[in-house]
Short mmCIF file of C-alpha atoms in Angstrom, two decimals:
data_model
loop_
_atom_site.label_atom_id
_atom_site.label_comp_id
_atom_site.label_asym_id
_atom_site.label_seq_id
_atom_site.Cartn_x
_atom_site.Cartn_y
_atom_site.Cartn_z
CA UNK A 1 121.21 101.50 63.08
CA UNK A 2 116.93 101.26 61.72
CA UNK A 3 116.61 104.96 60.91
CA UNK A 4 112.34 105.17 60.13
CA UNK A 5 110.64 109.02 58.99
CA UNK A 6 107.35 109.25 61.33
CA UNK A 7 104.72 110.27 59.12
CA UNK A 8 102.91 112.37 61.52
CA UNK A 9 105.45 114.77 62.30
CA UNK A 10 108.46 114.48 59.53
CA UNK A 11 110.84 113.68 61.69
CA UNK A 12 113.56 111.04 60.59
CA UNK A 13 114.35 109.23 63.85
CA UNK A 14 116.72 106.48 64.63
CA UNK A 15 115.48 103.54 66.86
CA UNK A 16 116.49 104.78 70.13
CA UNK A 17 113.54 107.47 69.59
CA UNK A 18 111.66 104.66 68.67
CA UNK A 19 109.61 101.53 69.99
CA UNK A 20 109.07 98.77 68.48
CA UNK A 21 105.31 97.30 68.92
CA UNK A 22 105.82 94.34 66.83
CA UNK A 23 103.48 92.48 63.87
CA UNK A 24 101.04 95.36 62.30
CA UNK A 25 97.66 94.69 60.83
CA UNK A 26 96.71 91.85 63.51
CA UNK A 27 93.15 90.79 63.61
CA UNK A 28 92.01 91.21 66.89
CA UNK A 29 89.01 89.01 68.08
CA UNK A 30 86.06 90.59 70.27
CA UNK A 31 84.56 88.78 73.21
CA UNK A 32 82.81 85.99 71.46
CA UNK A 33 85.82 84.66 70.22
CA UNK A 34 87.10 80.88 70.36
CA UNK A 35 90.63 80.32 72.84
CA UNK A 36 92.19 78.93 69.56
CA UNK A 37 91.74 82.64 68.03
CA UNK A 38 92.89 84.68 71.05
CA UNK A 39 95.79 82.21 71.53
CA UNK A 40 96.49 82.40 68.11
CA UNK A 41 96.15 86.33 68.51
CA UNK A 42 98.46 86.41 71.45
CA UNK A 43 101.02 84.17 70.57
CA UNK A 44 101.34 83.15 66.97
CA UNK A 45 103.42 85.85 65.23
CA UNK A 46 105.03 85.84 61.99
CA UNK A 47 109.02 86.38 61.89
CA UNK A 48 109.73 86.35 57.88
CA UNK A 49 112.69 86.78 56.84
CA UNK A 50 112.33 89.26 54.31
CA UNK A 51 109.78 92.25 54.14
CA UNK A 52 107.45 92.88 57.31
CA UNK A 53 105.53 95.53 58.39
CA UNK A 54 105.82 96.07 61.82
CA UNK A 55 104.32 98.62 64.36
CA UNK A 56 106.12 101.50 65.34
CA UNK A 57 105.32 104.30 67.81
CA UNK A 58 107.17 107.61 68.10
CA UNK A 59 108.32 107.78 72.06
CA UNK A 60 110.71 110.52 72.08
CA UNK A 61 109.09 112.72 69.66
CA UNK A 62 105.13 113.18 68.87
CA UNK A 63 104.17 109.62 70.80
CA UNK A 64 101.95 108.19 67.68
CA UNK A 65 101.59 104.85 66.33
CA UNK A 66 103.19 104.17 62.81
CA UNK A 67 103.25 101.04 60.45
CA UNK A 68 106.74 100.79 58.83
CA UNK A 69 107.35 98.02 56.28
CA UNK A 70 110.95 96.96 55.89
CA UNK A 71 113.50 93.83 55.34
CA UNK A 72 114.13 91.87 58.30
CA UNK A 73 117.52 90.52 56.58
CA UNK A 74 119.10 93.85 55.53
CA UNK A 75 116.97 96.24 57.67
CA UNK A 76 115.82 98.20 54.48
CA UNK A 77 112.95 100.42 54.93
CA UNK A 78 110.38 100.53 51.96
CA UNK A 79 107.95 103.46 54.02
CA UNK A 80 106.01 104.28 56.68
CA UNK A 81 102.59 104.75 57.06
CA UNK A 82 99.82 105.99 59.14
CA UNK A 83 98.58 102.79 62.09
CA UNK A 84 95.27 103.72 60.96
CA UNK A 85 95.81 103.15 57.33
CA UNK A 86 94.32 99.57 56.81
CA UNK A 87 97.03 98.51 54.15
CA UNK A 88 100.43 100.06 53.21
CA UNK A 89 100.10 103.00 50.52
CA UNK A 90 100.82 102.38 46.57
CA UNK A 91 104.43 104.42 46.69
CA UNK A 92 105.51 101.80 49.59
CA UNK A 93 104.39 98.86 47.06
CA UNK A 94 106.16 100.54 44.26
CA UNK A 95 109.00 100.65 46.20
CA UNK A 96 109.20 97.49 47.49
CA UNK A 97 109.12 96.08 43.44
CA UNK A 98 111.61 98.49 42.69
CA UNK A 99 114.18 96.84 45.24
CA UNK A 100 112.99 93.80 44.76
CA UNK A 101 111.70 92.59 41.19
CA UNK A 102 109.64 89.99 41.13
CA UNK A 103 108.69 90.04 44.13
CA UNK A 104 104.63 89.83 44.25
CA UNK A 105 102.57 91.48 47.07
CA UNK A 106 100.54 88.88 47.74
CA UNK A 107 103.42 87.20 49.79
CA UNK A 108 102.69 89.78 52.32
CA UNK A 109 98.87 88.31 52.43
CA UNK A 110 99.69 84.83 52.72
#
């Protein structure tokens, strides 16, 4: 079972307590923007297999939103993270080259 520490209120919760919100860091486009970008918005999501950060909010406990960034294939968290952070911190980065060496953050970007 995902297991995931809410960094508002400390609390190490497994994902019963929790709902999933999907893809974090989304660009969302205002009213001026083309169909292809709100299409795009709406429906084209990545599904990596390998590390993600996803979206997170705390239902059964404080009720705020949460990035988390973890492995898809082993369901290994890295961290969690404030939703209004605009990128994950530098300990969740360190960790994530810890576990995996080599492994270059720019993957996440691209």
């Amino acid at each position: 079972m995902l297991t995931l520490k809410c960094p508002y209120c400390g609390v190490m919760a497994d994902e019963t307590e929790l709902h999933a919100e999907g893809e974090a860091h989304l660009k969302r486009f205002g009213p001026g923007a083309s169909d292809a970008d709100f299409t795009a918005y709406l429906f084209q999501r990545e599904n990596p297999k390998g590390v993600h950060i996803e979206r997170w909010r705390h239902a059964y406990g404080c009720g705020k939103y949460f990035h988390a960034v973890r492995c898809t294939r082993t369901l290994e968290v890295f961290g969690t993270y404030p939703a209004q952070t605009l990128a994950p911190p530098q300990e969740v980065k360190d960790a994530i080259s810890v576990k995996r060496p080599g492994w270059s953050w720019r993957e996440m970007a691209e």
